[in-house]
Structure formats: structure tokens, C-alpha cells
mmCIF file of C-alpha atoms and ligand atoms in Angstrom:
data_model
loop_
_atom_site.group_PDB
_atom_site.id
_atom_site.type_symbol
_atom_site.label_atom_id
_atom_site.label_comp_id
_atom_site.label_asym_id
_atom_site.label_seq_id
_atom_site.Cartn_x
_atom_site.Cartn_y
_atom_site.Cartn_z
ATOM 1 C CA MET A 1037 117.674 270.833 97.590
ATOM 2 C CA ALA A 1038 119.086 267.476 96.035
ATOM 3 C CA HIS A 1039 122.785 269.708 94.667
ATOM 4 C CA SER A 1040 124.142 269.997 98.477
ATOM 5 C CA SER A 1041 127.842 268.475 98.461
ATOM 6 C CA SER A 1042 130.184 267.197 96.091
ATOM 7 C CA VAL A 1043 134.024 266.233 95.709
ATOM 8 C CA VAL A 1044 136.272 265.982 92.975
ATOM 9 C CA VAL A 1045 140.088 265.408 93.008
ATOM 10 C CA GLU A 1046 141.995 267.021 90.561
ATOM 11 C CA PRO A 1047 145.555 265.601 90.047
ATOM 12 C CA PRO A 1048 148.720 267.341 91.049
ATOM 13 C CA ARG A 1049 149.699 270.050 88.413
ATOM 14 C CA PHE A 1050 153.791 271.780 87.852
ATOM 15 C CA ASP A 1051 152.175 273.957 90.060
ATOM 16 C CA ARG A 1052 150.715 272.880 92.748
ATOM 17 C CA PRO A 1053 150.006 269.608 94.502
ATOM 18 C CA GLU A 1054 146.888 266.941 93.995
ATOM 19 C CA VAL A 1055 143.757 269.251 95.463
ATOM 20 C CA GLU A 1056 140.542 267.957 96.674
ATOM 21 C CA VAL A 1057 137.365 270.506 95.967
ATOM 22 C CA ARG A 1058 134.786 270.418 98.643
ATOM 23 C CA ALA A 1059 131.437 272.166 97.246
ATOM 24 C CA SER A 1060 129.154 272.541 99.968
ATOM 25 C CA ALA A 1061 125.265 274.267 99.256
ATOM 26 C CA LYS A 1062 125.795 275.598 102.997
ATOM 27 C CA ARG A 1063 128.678 277.704 102.014
ATOM 28 C CA LYS A 1064 127.367 280.788 100.886
ATOM 29 C CA LYS A 1065 130.400 283.166 99.886
ATOM 30 C CA THR A 1066 133.363 282.154 101.771
ATOM 31 C CA GLY A 1067 135.817 279.857 101.215
ATOM 32 C CA ALA A 1068 138.626 277.785 103.427
ATOM 33 C CA ALA A 1069 141.717 275.270 102.398
ATOM 34 C CA HIS A 1070 143.734 273.379 104.526
ATOM 35 C CA TRP A 1071 146.538 270.625 104.256
ATOM 36 C CA SER A 1072 145.945 267.280 104.533
ATOM 37 C CA GLY A 1073 149.040 265.216 103.874
ATOM 38 C CA SER A 1074 150.535 266.510 100.803
ATOM 39 C CA ARG A 1075 146.939 266.925 99.741
ATOM 40 C CA ILE A 1076 145.137 270.161 99.881
ATOM 41 C CA VAL A 1077 141.431 270.082 100.672
ATOM 42 C CA VAL A 1078 139.857 273.240 99.574
ATOM 43 C CA GLN A 1079 135.786 274.149 100.520
ATOM 44 C CA ILE A 1080 133.787 276.228 98.364
ATOM 45 C CA PRO A 1081 130.178 277.076 97.991
ATOM 46 C CA ALA A 1082 128.006 274.794 95.691
ATOM 47 C CA ARG A 1083 127.056 277.712 93.378
ATOM 48 C CA LEU A 1084 130.251 278.160 91.616
ATOM 49 C CA LYS A 1085 130.368 276.889 88.112
ATOM 50 C CA GLY A 1086 132.895 277.153 85.395
ATOM 51 C CA LYS A 1087 135.517 279.730 85.377
ATOM 52 C CA GLU A 1088 134.565 281.808 88.309
ATOM 53 C CA ARG A 1089 134.812 278.427 90.315
ATOM 54 C CA SER A 1090 138.239 277.416 89.349
ATOM 55 C CA ARG A 1091 139.293 281.024 89.862
ATOM 56 C CA PHE A 1092 138.077 280.888 93.368
ATOM 57 C CA VAL A 1093 139.941 277.398 93.744
ATOM 58 C CA ASP A 1094 142.838 278.702 92.535
ATOM 59 C CA GLU A 1095 142.542 281.596 94.894
ATOM 60 C CA LEU A 1096 142.580 279.367 97.831
ATOM 61 C CA VAL A 1097 145.037 276.896 96.763
ATOM 62 C CA GLU A 1098 147.754 279.737 95.855
ATOM 63 C CA ARG A 1099 146.907 281.836 99.059
ATOM 64 C CA LEU A 1100 147.207 278.432 101.447
ATOM 65 C CA MET A 1101 150.900 277.557 99.240
ATOM 66 C CA SER A 1102 152.266 281.228 100.042
ATOM 67 C CA GLN A 1103 151.617 280.815 103.619
ATOM 68 C CA ARG A 1104 152.672 277.692 104.150
ATOM 69 C CA PRO A 1105 155.286 276.578 106.723
ATOM 70 C CA GLN A 1106 157.345 274.681 105.081
ATOM 71 C CA ASN A 1107 159.994 273.389 107.450
ATOM 72 C CA THR A 1108 162.428 274.202 104.341
ATOM 73 C CA ALA A 1109 161.302 277.291 103.514
ATOM 74 C CA GLY A 1110 164.597 279.482 104.249
ATOM 75 C CA ASP A 1111 167.953 278.791 103.678
ATOM 76 C CA ALA A 1112 168.788 278.038 107.249
ATOM 77 C CA SER A 1113 165.522 274.932 107.435
ATOM 78 C CA LEU A 1114 166.690 273.468 104.035
ATOM 79 C CA GLU A 1115 169.777 272.640 105.923
ATOM 80 C CA GLU A 1116 168.186 271.719 109.007
ATOM 81 C CA ARG A 1117 166.333 269.400 107.188
ATOM 82 C CA ALA A 1118 169.122 268.005 105.508
ATOM 83 C CA ARG A 1119 170.922 267.726 108.894
ATOM 84 C CA VAL A 1120 167.989 265.648 110.309
ATOM 85 C CA LEU A 1121 167.725 263.547 106.976
ATOM 86 C CA ALA A 1122 171.209 262.599 107.574
ATOM 87 C CA GLU A 1123 170.828 261.253 110.705
ATOM 88 C CA LEU A 1124 167.785 259.133 109.729
ATOM 89 C CA TYR A 1125 169.935 257.870 106.661
ATOM 90 C CA VAL A 1126 172.965 258.715 105.792
ATOM 91 C CA ASP A 1127 174.882 257.640 108.759
ATOM 92 C CA GLY A 1128 174.901 261.109 109.951
ATOM 93 C CA VAL A 1129 177.074 262.561 106.909
ATOM 94 C CA GLU A 1130 177.952 266.411 107.304
ATOM 95 C CA PRO A 1131 177.361 268.473 104.565
ATOM 96 C CA ALA A 1132 179.531 271.580 104.774
ATOM 97 C CA SER A 1133 176.053 273.932 103.431
ATOM 98 C CA VAL A 1134 172.709 272.774 101.833
ATOM 99 C CA ARG A 1135 171.201 276.306 100.131
ATOM 100 C CA TRP A 1136 168.405 277.074 97.785
ATOM 101 C CA VAL A 1137 169.335 278.132 94.076
ATOM 102 C CA THR A 1138 167.761 279.706 91.426
ATOM 103 C CA ASN A 1139 170.570 278.809 88.514
ATOM 104 C CA GLN A 1140 170.269 275.238 88.088
ATOM 105 C CA ARG A 1141 168.586 274.689 85.124
ATOM 106 C CA ARG A 1142 169.047 270.652 84.312
ATOM 107 C CA ARG A 1143 168.968 268.868 86.853
ATOM 108 C CA TRP A 1144 166.842 269.266 90.629
ATOM 109 C CA ALA A 1145 169.884 269.335 92.700
ATOM 110 C CA SER A 1146 173.393 268.573 93.128
ATOM 111 C CA CYS A 1147 176.578 268.033 95.261
ATOM 112 C CA SER A 1148 180.218 269.077 95.161
ATOM 113 C CA PRO A 1149 181.886 265.928 97.340
ATOM 114 C CA ALA A 1150 185.034 268.077 97.742
ATOM 115 C CA SER A 1151 183.504 271.692 98.812
ATOM 116 C CA ARG A 1152 180.398 269.506 100.855
ATOM 117 C CA GLU A 1153 178.197 271.688 99.292
ATOM 118 C CA ILE A 1154 174.631 270.417 98.363
ATOM 119 C CA ARG A 1155 172.852 272.848 96.657
ATOM 120 C CA VAL A 1156 168.865 272.249 95.899
ATOM 121 C CA SER A 1157 166.891 273.932 92.500
ATOM 122 C CA ASN A 1158 164.250 276.772 93.879
ATOM 123 C CA ARG A 1159 161.976 274.825 91.406
ATOM 124 C CA LEU A 1160 161.700 272.041 94.258
ATOM 125 C CA ARG A 1161 159.819 274.319 96.679
ATOM 126 C CA GLN A 1162 156.861 273.890 94.894
ATOM 127 C CA CYS A 1163 157.037 270.512 95.725
ATOM 128 C CA PRO A 1164 155.534 268.249 98.302
ATOM 129 C CA GLU A 1165 158.274 267.555 101.447
ATOM 130 C CA TRP A 1166 158.413 264.212 101.005
ATOM 131 C CA VAL A 1167 159.637 264.740 97.454
ATOM 132 C CA ILE A 1168 162.621 267.782 98.750
ATOM 133 C CA ASP A 1169 163.576 265.040 101.530
ATOM 134 C CA ALA A 1170 163.871 262.009 99.074
ATOM 135 C CA VAL A 1171 165.998 264.142 97.079
ATOM 136 C CA LEU A 1172 168.460 265.581 99.956
ATOM 137 C CA VAL A 1173 168.596 262.183 101.013
ATOM 138 C CA HIS A 1174 170.214 261.604 97.328
ATOM 139 C CA GLU A 1175 172.469 264.690 97.823
ATOM 140 C CA LEU A 1176 173.813 263.091 100.748
ATOM 141 C CA ALA A 1177 174.507 260.052 99.716
ATOM 142 C CA HIS A 1178 176.903 261.412 97.486
ATOM 143 C CA LEU A 1179 178.743 262.926 99.865
ATOM 144 C CA ILE A 1180 179.670 259.159 101.154
ATOM 145 C CA GLU A 1181 179.690 257.988 97.315
ATOM 146 C CA ALA A 1182 180.087 260.678 94.455
ATOM 147 C CA ASP A 1183 179.388 257.846 91.985
ATOM 148 C CA HIS A 1184 175.971 256.841 91.476
ATOM 149 C CA SER A 1185 177.421 253.117 91.779
ATOM 150 C CA SER A 1186 175.070 249.767 93.835
ATOM 151 C CA SER A 1187 176.565 251.182 97.334
ATOM 152 C CA PHE A 1188 175.417 254.885 96.273
ATOM 153 C CA TYR A 1189 171.746 253.511 95.838
ATOM 154 C CA GLU A 1190 171.917 251.327 99.061
ATOM 155 C CA LEU A 1191 172.381 254.898 100.415
ATOM 156 C CA ALA A 1192 170.176 256.281 98.731
ATOM 157 C CA ASN A 1193 167.266 254.202 98.550
ATOM 158 C CA ARG A 1194 167.134 253.715 102.517
ATOM 159 C CA HIS A 1195 165.004 256.727 102.061
ATOM 160 C CA PRO A 1196 161.384 254.949 101.499
ATOM 161 C CA ARG A 1197 160.399 257.572 98.854
ATOM 162 C CA GLN A 1198 163.502 257.375 96.381
ATOM 163 C CA SER A 1199 162.001 255.568 93.527
ATOM 164 C CA GLU A 1200 158.775 257.505 93.773
ATOM 165 C CA CYS A 1201 160.149 261.071 94.371
ATOM 166 C CA GLU A 1202 162.050 260.394 90.685
ATOM 167 C CA THR A 1203 158.237 259.244 88.962
ATOM 168 C CA PHE A 1204 157.347 262.637 90.430
ATOM 169 C CA LEU A 1205 160.074 264.592 89.084
ATOM 170 C CA ASP A 1206 160.072 263.103 85.713
ATOM 171 C CA GLY A 1207 156.116 264.867 85.910
ATOM 172 C CA PHE A 1208 156.844 267.774 87.408
ATOM 173 C CA ALA A 1209 159.935 268.084 84.931
ATOM 174 C CA LEU A 1210 157.609 267.326 82.303
ATOM 175 C CA GLY A 1211 154.771 270.024 83.786
ATOM 176 C CA LEU A 1212 157.224 273.185 83.680
ATOM 177 C CA GLY A 1213 158.427 271.729 79.570
ATOM 178 C CA LEU A 1214 162.317 271.111 81.749
ATOM 179 C CA ARG A 1215 164.981 268.583 79.646
ATOM 180 C CA ILE A 1216 165.775 267.314 83.232
ATOM 181 C CA GLU A 1217 167.591 263.974 82.643
ATOM 182 C CA ALA A 1218 165.491 261.072 83.714
ATOM 183 C CA ALA A 1219 165.895 258.776 86.402
ATOM 184 C CA ASP A 1220 168.323 260.666 88.310
ATOM 185 C CA VAL A 1221 168.278 264.278 90.078
ATOM 186 C CA ASP A 1222 171.428 265.257 89.439
ATOM 187 C CA VAL A 1223 173.248 263.094 86.207
ATOM 188 C CA GLY A 1224 174.684 265.709 83.261
ATOM 189 C CA GLY A 1225 177.274 267.453 84.138
ATOM 190 C CA GLU A 1226 177.311 270.937 84.871
ATOM 191 C CA ASP A 1227 174.601 273.282 84.163
HETATM 192 ZN ZN1 LIG B 2246 173.145 261.339 92.232
#
């Protein structure tokens, strides 16, 4: 039949990345989903329409996202990731600890230069890994330069997607209805 297949790309939302939906007439009942970079590709039966289609897509996306073998899934792997990034971009600076926290309402992440602790908001777990990476590099740079000085940005911007990350997080905050300061991940004093 003529309406055999189609591809639609749904833009990223606050709760999920960009999703490419491939509808195929060859699929009768089952779907499939996989990651392609930071995009999720789902394959669904072409016969699904409207709400049934969105529900089917949502389920596949959620299942894949909950299974994601993120290299930053737990505190230990987040810290390990930070150490790798420190070597790559921030002169091998060493944080005392790097962990996920649930109590940051106005910031994506924070760093205490005195205790060398880095805390990353739980909300970023939903973000693509390059965003988490850019935020970690930002916080690691604070271990060397506490203020947002030009030498701070020289360090932080060694991560090539730093400004793209800010744009991403502005949109992410908007989607979540959060009042997070624009243009920086950790400006704004205490929570
Ligand atoms: Zn900062």
C-alpha cells in the first residue's frame, strides 16, 4: 500500500530528548526503540494513529530511558565521569566528591571550592550526557577559579559545547517551569 512508512521527528521536551518516530506498515504489533546519539529512534506499526500512537511511542521512550546504561547513572559513576572530564579539560583538577542531589531548586549544580565538593541536581539525569558533561566541566573549573571571571570561562569553555549547554538548559528550565538564572548553571547564591 502507498502509506507504507513515514518518519516524524518530535522535538525534545522537558522530560525526554528528541524522538524520531518511524512508522512502518511491516510492523503489525510490536515496537522497538534505540538511541542514536542523543536522539531516541522508535519504530512503530503504521496503523497506530492519534492517542493510541502517542501512548505507544511514550511507552517505548520511557522504557528505553529507564534502561539507559548511562555512564553517569549513580554517584560513583558521576564522580568517575567528572575525573575523566577533569583530565580532558580542566588540568586534572581533583574534586573531593561529586554527587547527585535532590535539594537544589534554583541551580543545576554547585561547587564548594573550600571543601571541593560538587553537587549536581537530580533533574539533570534526564538530560543528554553531553549536557551533564558540560555542567561537570563548569563545576570543575570552579575548583580552580571560584568566580565567573574571564579566566574561569577560559577553563570552562574548553568543553566545546558549553554555550550550547546553556541554551539547552534555558529551554529545559522553561519546560520545567523552573526559575533558574539564565546563562549560568550555578549563579544565584544558596538554594
Ligand atoms: Zn558557575
